PDB file of C-alpha atoms and ligand atoms in Angstrom:
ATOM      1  CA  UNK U   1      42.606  -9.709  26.132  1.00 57.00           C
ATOM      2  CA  UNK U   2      41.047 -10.108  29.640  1.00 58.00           C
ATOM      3  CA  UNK U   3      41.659  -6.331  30.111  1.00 67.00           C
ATOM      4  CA  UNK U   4      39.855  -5.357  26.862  1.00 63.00           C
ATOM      5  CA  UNK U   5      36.965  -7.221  28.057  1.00 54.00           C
ATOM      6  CA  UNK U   6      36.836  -5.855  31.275  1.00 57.00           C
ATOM      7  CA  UNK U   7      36.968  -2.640  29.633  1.00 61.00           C
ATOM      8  CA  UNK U   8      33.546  -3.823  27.294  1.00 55.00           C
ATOM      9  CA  UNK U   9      32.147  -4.908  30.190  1.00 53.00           C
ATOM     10  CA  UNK U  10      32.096  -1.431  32.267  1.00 58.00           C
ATOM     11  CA  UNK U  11      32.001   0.440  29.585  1.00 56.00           C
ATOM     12  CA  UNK U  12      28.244  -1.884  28.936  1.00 55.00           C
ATOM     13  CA  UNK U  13      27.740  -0.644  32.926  1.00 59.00           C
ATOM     14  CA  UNK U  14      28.188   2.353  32.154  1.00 58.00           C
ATOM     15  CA  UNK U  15      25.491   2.588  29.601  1.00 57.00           C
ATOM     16  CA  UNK U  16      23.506   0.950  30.578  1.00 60.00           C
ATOM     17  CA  UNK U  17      20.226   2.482  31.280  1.00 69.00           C
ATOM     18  CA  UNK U  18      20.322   3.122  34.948  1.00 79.00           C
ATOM     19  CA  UNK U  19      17.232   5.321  36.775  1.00 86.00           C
ATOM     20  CA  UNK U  20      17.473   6.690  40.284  1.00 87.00           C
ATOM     21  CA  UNK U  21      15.439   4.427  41.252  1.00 91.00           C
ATOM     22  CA  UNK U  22      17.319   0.931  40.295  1.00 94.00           C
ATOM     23  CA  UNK U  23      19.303  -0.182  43.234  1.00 94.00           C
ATOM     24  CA  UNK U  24      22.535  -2.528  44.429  1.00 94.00           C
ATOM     25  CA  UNK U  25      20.885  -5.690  45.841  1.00 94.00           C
ATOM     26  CA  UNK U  26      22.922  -6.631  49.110  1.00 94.00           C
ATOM     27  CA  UNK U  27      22.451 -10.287  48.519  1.00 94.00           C
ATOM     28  CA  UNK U  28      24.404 -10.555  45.110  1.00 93.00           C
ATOM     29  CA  UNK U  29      25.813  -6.862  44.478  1.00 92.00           C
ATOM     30  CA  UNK U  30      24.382  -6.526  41.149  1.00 94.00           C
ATOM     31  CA  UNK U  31      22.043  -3.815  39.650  1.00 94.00           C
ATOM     32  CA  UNK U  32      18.284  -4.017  40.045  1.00 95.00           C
ATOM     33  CA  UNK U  33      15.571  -2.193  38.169  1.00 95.00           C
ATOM     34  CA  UNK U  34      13.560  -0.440  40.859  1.00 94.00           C
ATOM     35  CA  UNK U  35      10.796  -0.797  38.710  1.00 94.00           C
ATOM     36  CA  UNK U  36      10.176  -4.646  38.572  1.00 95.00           C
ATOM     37  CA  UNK U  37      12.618  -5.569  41.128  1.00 96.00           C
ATOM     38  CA  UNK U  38      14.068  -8.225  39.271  1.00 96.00           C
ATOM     39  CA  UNK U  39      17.983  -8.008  37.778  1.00 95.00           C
ATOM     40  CA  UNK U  40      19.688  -5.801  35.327  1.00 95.00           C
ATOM     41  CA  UNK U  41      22.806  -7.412  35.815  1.00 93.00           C
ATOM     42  CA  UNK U  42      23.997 -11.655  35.916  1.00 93.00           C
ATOM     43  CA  UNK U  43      27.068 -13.199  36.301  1.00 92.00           C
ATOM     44  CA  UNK U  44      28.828 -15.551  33.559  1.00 90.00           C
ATOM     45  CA  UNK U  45      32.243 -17.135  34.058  1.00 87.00           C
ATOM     46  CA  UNK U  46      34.937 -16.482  31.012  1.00 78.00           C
ATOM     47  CA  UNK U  47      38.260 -16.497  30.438  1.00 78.00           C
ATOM     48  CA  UNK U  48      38.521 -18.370  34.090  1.00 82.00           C
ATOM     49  CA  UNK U  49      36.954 -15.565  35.836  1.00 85.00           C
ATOM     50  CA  UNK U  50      33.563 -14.532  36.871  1.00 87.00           C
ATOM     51  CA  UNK U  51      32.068 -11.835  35.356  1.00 88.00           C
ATOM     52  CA  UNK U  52      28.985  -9.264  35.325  1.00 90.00           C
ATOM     53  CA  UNK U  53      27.765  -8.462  32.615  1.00 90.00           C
ATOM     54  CA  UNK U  54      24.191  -6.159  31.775  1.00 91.00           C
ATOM     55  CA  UNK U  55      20.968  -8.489  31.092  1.00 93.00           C
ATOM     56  CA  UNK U  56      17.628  -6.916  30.696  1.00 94.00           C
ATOM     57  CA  UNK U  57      14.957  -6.739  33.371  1.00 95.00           C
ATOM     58  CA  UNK U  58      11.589  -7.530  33.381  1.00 96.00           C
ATOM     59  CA  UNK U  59      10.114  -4.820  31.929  1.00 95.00           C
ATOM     60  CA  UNK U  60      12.435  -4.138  29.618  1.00 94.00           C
ATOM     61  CA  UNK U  61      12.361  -7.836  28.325  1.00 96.00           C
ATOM     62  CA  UNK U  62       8.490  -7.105  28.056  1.00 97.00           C
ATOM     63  CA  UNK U  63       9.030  -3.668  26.434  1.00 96.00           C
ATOM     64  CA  UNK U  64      11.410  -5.139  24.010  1.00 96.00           C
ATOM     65  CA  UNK U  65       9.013  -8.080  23.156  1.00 97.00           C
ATOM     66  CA  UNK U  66       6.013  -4.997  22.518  1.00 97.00           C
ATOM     67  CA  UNK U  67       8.221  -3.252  20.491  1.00 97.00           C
ATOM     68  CA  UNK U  68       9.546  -6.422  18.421  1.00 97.00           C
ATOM     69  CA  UNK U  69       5.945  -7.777  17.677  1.00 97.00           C
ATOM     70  CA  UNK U  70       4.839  -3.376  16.626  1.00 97.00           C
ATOM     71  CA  UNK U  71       7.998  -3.935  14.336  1.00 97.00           C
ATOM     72  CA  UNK U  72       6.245  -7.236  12.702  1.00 95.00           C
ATOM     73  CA  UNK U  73       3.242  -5.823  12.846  1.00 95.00           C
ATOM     74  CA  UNK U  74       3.939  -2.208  10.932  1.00 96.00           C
ATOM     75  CA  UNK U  75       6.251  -4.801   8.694  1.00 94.00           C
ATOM     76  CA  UNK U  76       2.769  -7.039   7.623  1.00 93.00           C
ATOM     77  CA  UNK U  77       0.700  -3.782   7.064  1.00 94.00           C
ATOM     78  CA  UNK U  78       2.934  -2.816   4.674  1.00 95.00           C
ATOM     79  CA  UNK U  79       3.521  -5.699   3.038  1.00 94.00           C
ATOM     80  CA  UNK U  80      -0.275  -6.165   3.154  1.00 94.00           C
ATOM     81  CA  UNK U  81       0.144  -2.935   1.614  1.00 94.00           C
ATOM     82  CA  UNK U  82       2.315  -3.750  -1.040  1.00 94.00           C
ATOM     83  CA  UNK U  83       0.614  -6.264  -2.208  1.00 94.00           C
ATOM     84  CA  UNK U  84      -2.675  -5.054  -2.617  1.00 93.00           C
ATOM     85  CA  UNK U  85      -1.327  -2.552  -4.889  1.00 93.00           C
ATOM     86  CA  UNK U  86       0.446  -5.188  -7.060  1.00 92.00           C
ATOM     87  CA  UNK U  87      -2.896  -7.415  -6.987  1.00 95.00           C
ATOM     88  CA  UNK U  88      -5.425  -5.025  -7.116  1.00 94.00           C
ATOM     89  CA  UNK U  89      -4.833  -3.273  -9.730  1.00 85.00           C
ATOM     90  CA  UNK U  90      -7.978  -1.295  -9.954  1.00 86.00           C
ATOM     91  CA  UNK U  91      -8.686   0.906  -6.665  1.00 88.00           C
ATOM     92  CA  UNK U  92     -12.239  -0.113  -6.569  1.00 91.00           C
ATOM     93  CA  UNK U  93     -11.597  -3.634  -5.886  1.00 94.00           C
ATOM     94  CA  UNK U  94     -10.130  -2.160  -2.623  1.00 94.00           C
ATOM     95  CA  UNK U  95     -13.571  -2.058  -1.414  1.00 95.00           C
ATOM     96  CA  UNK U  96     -14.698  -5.432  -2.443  1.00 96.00           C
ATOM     97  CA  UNK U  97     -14.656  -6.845   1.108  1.00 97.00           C
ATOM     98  CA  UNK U  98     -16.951  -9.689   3.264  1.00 97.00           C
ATOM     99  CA  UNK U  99     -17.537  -6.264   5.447  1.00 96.00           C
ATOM    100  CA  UNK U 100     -18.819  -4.438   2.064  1.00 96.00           C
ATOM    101  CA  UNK U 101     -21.444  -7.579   1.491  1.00 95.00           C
ATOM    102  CA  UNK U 102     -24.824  -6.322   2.346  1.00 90.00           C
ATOM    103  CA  UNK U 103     -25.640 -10.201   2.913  1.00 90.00           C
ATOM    104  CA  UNK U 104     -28.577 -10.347   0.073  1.00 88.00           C
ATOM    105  CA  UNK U 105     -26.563 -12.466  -2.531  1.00 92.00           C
ATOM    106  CA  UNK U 106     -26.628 -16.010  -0.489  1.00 93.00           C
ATOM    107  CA  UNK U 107     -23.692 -17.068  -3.194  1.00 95.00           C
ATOM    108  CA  UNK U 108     -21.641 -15.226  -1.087  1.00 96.00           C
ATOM    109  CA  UNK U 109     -21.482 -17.976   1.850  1.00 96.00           C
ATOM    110  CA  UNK U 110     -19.426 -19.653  -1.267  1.00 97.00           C
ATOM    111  CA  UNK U 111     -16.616 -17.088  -1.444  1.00 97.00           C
ATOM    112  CA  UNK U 112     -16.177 -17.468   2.422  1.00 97.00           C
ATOM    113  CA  UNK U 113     -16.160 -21.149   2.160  1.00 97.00           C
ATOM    114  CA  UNK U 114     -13.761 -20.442  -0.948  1.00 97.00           C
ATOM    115  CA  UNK U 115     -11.530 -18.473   1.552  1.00 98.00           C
ATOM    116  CA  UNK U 116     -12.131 -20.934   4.678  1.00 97.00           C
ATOM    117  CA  UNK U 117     -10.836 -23.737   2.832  1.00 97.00           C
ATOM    118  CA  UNK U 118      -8.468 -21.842   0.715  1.00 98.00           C
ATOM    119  CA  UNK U 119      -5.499 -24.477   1.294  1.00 97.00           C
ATOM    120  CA  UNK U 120      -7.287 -27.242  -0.222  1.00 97.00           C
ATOM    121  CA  UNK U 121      -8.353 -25.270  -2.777  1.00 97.00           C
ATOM    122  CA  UNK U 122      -4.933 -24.323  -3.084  1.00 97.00           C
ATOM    123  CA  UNK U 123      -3.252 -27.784  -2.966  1.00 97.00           C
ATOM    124  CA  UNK U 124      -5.904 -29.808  -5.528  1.00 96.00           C
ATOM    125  CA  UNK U 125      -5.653 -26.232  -7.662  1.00 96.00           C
ATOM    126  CA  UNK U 126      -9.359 -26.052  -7.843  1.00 96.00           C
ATOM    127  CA  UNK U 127     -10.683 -22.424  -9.205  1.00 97.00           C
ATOM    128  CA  UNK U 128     -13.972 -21.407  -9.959  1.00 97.00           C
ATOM    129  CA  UNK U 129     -15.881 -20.476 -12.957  1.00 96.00           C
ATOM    130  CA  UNK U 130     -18.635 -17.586 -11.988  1.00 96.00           C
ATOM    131  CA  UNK U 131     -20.709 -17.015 -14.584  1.00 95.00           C
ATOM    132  CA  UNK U 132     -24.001 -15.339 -15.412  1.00 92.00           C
ATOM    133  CA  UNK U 133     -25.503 -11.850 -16.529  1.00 89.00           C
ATOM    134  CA  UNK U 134     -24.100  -8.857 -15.983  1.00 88.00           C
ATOM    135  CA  UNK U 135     -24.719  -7.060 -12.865  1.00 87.00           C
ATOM    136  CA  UNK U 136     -25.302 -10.394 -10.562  1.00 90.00           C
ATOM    137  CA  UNK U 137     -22.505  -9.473  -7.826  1.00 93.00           C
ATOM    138  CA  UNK U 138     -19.969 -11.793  -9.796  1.00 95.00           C
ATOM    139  CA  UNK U 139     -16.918  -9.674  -9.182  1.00 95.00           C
ATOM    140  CA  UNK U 140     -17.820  -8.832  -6.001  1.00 96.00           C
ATOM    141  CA  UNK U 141     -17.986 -12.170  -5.110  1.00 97.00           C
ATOM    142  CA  UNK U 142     -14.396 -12.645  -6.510  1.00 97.00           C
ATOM    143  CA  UNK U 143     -13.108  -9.152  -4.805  1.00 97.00           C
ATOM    144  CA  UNK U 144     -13.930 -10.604  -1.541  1.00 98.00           C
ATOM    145  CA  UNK U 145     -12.257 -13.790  -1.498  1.00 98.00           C
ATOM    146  CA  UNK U 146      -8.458 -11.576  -3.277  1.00 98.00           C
ATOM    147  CA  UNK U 147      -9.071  -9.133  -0.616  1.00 97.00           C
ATOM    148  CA  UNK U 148      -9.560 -11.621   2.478  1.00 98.00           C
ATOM    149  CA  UNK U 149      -6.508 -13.795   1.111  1.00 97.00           C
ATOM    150  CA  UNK U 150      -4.516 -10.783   0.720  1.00 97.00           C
ATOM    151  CA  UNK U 151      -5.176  -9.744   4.264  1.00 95.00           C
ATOM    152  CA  UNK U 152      -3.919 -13.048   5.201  1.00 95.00           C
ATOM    153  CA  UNK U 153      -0.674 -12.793   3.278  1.00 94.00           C
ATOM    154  CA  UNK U 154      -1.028 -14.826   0.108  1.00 96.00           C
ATOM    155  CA  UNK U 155      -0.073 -13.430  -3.442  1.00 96.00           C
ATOM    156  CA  UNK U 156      -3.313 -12.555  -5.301  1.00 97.00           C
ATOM    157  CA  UNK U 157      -3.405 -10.906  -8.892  1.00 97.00           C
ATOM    158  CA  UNK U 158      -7.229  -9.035 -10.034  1.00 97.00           C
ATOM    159  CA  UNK U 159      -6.929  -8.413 -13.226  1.00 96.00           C
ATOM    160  CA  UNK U 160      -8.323  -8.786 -16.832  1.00 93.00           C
ATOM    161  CA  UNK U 161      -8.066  -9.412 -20.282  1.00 93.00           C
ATOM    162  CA  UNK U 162      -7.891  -6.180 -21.744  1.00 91.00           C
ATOM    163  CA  UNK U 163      -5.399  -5.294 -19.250  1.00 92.00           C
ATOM    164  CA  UNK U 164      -3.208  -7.974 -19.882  1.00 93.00           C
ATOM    165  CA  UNK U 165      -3.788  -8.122 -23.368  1.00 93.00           C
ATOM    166  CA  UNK U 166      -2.660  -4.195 -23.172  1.00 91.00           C
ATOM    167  CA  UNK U 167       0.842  -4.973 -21.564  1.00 92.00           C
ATOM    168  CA  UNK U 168       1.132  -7.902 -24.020  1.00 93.00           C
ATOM    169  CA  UNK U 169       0.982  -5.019 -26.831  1.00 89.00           C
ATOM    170  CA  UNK U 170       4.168  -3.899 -28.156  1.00 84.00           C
ATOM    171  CA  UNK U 171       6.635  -6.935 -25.925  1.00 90.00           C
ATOM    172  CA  UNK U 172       8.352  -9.421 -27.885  1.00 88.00           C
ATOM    173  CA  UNK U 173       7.771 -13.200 -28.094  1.00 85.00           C
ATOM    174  CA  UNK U 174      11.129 -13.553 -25.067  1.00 88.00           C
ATOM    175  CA  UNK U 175       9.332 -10.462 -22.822  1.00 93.00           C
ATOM    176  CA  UNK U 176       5.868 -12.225 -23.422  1.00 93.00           C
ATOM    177  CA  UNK U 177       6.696 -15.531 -22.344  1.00 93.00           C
ATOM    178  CA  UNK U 178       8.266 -13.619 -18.831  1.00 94.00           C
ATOM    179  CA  UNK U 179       5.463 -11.672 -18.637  1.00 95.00           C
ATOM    180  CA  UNK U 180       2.404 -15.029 -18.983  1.00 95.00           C
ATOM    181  CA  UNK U 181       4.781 -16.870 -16.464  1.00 95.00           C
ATOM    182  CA  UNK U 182       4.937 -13.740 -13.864  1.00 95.00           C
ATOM    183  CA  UNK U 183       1.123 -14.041 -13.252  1.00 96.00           C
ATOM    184  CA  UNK U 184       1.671 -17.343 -11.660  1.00 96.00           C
ATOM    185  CA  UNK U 185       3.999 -16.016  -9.452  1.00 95.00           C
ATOM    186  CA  UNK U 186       0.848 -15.099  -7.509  1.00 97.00           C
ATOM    187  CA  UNK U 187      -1.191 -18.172  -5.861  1.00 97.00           C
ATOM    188  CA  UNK U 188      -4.690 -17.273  -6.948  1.00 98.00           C
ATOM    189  CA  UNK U 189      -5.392 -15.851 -10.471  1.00 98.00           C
ATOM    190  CA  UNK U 190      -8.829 -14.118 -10.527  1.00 98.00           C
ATOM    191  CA  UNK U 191      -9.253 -12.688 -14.405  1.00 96.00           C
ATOM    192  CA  UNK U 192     -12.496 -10.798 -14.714  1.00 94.00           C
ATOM    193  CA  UNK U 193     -14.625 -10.445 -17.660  1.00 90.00           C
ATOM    194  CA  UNK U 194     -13.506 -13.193 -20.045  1.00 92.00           C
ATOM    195  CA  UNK U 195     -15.142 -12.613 -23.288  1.00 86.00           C
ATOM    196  CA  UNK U 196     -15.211  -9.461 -23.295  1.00 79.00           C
ATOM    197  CA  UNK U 197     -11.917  -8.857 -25.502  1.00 77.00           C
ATOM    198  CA  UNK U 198     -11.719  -8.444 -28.867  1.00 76.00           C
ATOM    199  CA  UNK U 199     -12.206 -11.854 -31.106  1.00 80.00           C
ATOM    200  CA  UNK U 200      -9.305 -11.775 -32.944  1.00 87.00           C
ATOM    201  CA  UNK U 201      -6.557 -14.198 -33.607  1.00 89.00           C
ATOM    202  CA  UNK U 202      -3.766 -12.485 -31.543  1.00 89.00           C
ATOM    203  CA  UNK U 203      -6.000 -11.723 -28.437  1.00 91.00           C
ATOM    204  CA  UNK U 204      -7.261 -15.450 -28.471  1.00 92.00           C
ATOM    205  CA  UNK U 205      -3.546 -17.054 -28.577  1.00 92.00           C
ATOM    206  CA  UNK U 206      -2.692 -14.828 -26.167  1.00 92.00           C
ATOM    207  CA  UNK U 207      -5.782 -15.542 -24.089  1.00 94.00           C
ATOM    208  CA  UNK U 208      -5.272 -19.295 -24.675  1.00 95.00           C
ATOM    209  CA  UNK U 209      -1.390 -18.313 -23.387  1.00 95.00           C
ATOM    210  CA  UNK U 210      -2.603 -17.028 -20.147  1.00 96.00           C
ATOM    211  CA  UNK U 211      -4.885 -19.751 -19.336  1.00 96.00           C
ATOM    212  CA  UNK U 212      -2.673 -22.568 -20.558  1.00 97.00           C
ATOM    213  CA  UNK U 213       0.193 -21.180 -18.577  1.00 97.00           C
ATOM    214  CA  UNK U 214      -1.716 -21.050 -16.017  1.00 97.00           C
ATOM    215  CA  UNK U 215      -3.407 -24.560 -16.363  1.00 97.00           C
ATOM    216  CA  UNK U 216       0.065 -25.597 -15.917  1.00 96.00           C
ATOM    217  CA  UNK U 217       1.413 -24.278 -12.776  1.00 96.00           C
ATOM    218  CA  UNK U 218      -1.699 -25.685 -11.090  1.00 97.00           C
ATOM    219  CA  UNK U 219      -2.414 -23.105  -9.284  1.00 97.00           C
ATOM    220  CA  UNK U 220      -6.050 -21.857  -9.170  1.00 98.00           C
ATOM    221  CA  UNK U 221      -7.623 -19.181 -11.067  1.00 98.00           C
ATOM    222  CA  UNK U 222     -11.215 -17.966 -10.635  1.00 98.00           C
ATOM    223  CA  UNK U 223     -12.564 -16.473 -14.192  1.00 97.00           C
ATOM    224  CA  UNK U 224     -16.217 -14.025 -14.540  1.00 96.00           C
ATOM    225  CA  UNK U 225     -17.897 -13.866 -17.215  1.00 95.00           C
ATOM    226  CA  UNK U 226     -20.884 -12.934 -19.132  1.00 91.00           C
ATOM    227  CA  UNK U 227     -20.833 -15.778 -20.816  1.00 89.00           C
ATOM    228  CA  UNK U 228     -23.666 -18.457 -20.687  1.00 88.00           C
ATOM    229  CA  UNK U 229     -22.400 -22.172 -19.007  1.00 89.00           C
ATOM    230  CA  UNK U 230     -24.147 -23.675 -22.168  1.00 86.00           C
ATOM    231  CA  UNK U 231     -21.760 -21.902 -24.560  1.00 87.00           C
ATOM    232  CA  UNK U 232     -18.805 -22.117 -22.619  1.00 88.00           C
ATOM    233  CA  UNK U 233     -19.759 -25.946 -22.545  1.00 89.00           C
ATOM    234  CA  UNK U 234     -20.715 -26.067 -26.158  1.00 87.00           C
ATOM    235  CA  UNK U 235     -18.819 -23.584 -28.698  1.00 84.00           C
ATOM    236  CA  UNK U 236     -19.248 -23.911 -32.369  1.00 84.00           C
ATOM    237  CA  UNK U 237     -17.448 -26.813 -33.456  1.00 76.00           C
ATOM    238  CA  UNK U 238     -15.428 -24.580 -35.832  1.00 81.00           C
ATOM    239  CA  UNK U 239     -14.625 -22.726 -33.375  1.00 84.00           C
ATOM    240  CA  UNK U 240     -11.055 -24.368 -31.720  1.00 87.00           C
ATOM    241  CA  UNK U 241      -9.620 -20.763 -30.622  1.00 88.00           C
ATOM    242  CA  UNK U 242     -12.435 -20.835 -27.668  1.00 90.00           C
ATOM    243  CA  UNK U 243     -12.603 -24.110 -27.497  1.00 91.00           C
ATOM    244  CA  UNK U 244      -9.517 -24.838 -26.263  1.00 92.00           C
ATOM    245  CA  UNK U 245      -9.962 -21.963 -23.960  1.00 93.00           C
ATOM    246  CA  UNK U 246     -12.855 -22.883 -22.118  1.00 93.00           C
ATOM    247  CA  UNK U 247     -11.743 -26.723 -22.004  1.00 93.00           C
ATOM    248  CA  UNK U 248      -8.663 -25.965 -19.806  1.00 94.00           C
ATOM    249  CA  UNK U 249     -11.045 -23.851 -17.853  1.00 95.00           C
ATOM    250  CA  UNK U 250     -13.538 -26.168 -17.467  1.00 95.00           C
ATOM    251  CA  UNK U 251     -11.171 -28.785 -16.180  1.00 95.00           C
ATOM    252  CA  UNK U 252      -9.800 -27.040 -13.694  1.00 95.00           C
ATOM    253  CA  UNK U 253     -12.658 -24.415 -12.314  1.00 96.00           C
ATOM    254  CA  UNK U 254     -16.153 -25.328 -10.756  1.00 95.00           C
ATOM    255  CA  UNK U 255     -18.911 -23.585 -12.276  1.00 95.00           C
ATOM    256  CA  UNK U 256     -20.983 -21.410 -10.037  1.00 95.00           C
ATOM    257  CA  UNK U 257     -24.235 -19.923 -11.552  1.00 95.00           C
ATOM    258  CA  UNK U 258     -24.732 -16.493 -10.845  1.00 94.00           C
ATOM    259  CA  UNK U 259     -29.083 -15.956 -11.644  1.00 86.00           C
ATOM    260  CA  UNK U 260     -29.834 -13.476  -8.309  1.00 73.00           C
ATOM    261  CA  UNK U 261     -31.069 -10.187  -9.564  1.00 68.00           C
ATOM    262  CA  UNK U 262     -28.620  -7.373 -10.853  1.00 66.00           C
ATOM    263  CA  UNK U 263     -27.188  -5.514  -8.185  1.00 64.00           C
ATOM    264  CA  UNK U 264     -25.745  -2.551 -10.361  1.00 64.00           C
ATOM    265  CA  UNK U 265     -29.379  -1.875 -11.451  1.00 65.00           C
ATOM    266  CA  UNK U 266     -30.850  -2.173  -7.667  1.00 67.00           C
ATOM    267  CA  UNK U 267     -27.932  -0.148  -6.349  1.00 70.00           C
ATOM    268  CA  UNK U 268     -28.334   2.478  -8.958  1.00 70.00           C
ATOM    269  CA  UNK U 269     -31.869   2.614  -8.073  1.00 73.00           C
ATOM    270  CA  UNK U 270     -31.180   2.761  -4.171  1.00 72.00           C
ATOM    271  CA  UNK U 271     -28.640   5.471  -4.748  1.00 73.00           C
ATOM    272  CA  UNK U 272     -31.268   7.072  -7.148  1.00 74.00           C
ATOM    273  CA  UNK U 273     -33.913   7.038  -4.535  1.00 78.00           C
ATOM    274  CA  UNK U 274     -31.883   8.529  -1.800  1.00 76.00           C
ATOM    275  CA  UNK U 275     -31.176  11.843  -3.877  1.00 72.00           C
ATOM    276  CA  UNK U 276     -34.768  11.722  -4.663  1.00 75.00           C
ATOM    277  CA  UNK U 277     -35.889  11.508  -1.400  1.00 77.00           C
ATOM    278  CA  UNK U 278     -32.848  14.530  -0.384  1.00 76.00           C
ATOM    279  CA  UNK U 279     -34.283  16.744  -3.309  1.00 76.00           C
ATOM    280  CA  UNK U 280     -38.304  16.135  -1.987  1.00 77.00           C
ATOM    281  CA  UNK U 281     -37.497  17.066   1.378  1.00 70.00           C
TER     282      UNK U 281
HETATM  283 ZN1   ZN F   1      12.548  -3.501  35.172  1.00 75.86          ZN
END
C-alpha cells in the first residue's frame, strides 16, 4: 500500500508541469515555480509518514480560477442562448432590447421598473395588461422586459395566440393538457396580440385554457392587445366565452394605457424619408 502511493506520488512529480525556470528551495527542498516564487509542492503526513505531494502555485491557482469562471461564463452564454431560442420564438423579438429604445415612448421607464423590480413582481404574480391601438410600441415594450430577464437567466416564453392555438391543432385532450401546463414552466408569460384569433368556440376554450392555467400557477403573464380597456372591462353580457377571459386577466394584470403616437407609421415614414433623401441626392 505505502509503496503504491509512493509510486502515485512521483509518478504526480513527474508530471507535473515543471519549467527551467522553477527551482529546489534550500529551506524546505520542495519545488518552486520560478515564476511567482511561491510552492509547487507541500508536505502532508499519511500512512505515519510525511509526504510531498504536487499543489498548485500562484499563478497557476490564478490561471485555473480564469479559466474556471471563462468555463461559467461560455456555459451562461449558451444557456442565455438556449433560452432565447425557446422564448423567443420569433427572431425579431431578438432585437426588442432597452438598447433598441430610441427613448421617445416615456412608458418605457415602466418596463425597466417592470424588470428592476421583477422579484416582487414575480412573488405577488402581478402581470400587466398593455393595451391600446395598434402601432403604440406595445410589444416593444414587452420585448424589452423578456429580453432583459432572459439576459439575467429567468425562463421567459413570447409568444401568441395563433401560435399556440396552431400547436394546439391536431393534439389530443392528454397532449393538450401537457402542452397548456408546459408554458408555465417559464416564469413570465408574455402572449401578444390577444384578440386577434379567430372567435370561435374551440379557440376561446382553448384561450380561456391558457389563461386559466396560467391564472393558476401564479405566475405572471403580460398580455397586448388591440383591444379597448372599456371592452375588456365591459363585454356583452351574453358574451361569457370573453368574459371569463378577460376577468382572470383583469385580476391578475395591471392595465397600462398605451395612447403615444404609432411608431410603425413614424418609423415607416423615417425609413421612407431616408431613401427619399438617398434617391434626391
Ligand atoms: Zn507560479
Amino acid at each position: 500500500m505505502k509503496e503504491q502511493i509512493e509510486k502515485l506520488i512521483s509518478a504526480a512529480r513527474a508530471n507535473a508541469a515543471i519549467s527551467p525556470e522553477d527551482y529546489i528551495n534550500p529551506e524546505d527542498g520542495l519545488l518552486y515555480c520560478g515564476a511567482c516564487s511561491t510552492s509547487k509542492e507541500k508536505r502532508l503526513n499519511g500512512f505515519g509518514k510525511e509526504m510531498v505531494v504536487p499543489c498548485m502555485c500562484k499563478c497557476e491557482t490564478e490561471k485555473h480560477a480564469r479559466d474556471e469562471a471563462e468555463r461559467k461564463r461560455l456555459e451562461q452564454i449558451a444557456k442565455i442562448g438556449r433560452m432565447k431560442a425557446s422564448g423567443l420564438q420569433d427572431r425579431s423579438l431578438y432585437n426588442y432590447t432597452f438598447a433598441n429604445d430610441h427613448g421617445d415612448n416615456p412608458l418605457m421607464k415602466k418596463a425597466k421598473a417592470y424588470v428592476e423590480h421583477w422579484p416582487e413582481f414575480y412573488e405577488q404574480n402581478i402581470g400587466l395588461l398593455l393595451f391600446g391601438a395598434v402601432g403604440t410600441g406595445k410589444s416593444f415594450f414587452a420585448g424589452c422586459i423578456a429580453n432583459a430577464l432572459i439576459e439575467q437567466g429567468i425562463p421567459v416564453l413570447m409568444t401568441n395566440f395563433s401560435r399556440i392555438l396552431n400547436s394546439l391543432n391536431g393534439m389530443f385532450n392528454e397532449d393538450r393538457n401537457e402542452y397548456i401546463n408546459s408554458l408555465n414552466r417559464y416564469s413570465l408569460l408574455i402572449i401578444d396580440d390577444l384578440g386577434i384569433e379567430r372567435n370561435t368556440e374551440y379557440a376561446l376554450e382553448q384561450v380561456f385554457n391558457v389563461i386559466d392555467s396560467r391564472y393558476r400557477s401564479k405566475k405572471p403573464m403580460i398580455i397586448t392587445t388591440n383591444l379597448g380597456l372599456y371592452d375588456i372591462q365591459h363585454p356583452e353580457a351574453e358574451d361569457i366565452a370573453h368574459a371569463r377571459i378577460y376577468d382572470r386577466i383583469l385580476e391578475v394584470c395591471q392595465p397600462i394605457f398605451f395612447k403615444g403616437k404609432n411608431y410603425r407609421t413614424e418609423n415607416a415614414q423615417i425609413a421612407r424619408d431616408k431613401i427619399s433623401k438617398i434617391l434626391s441626392d
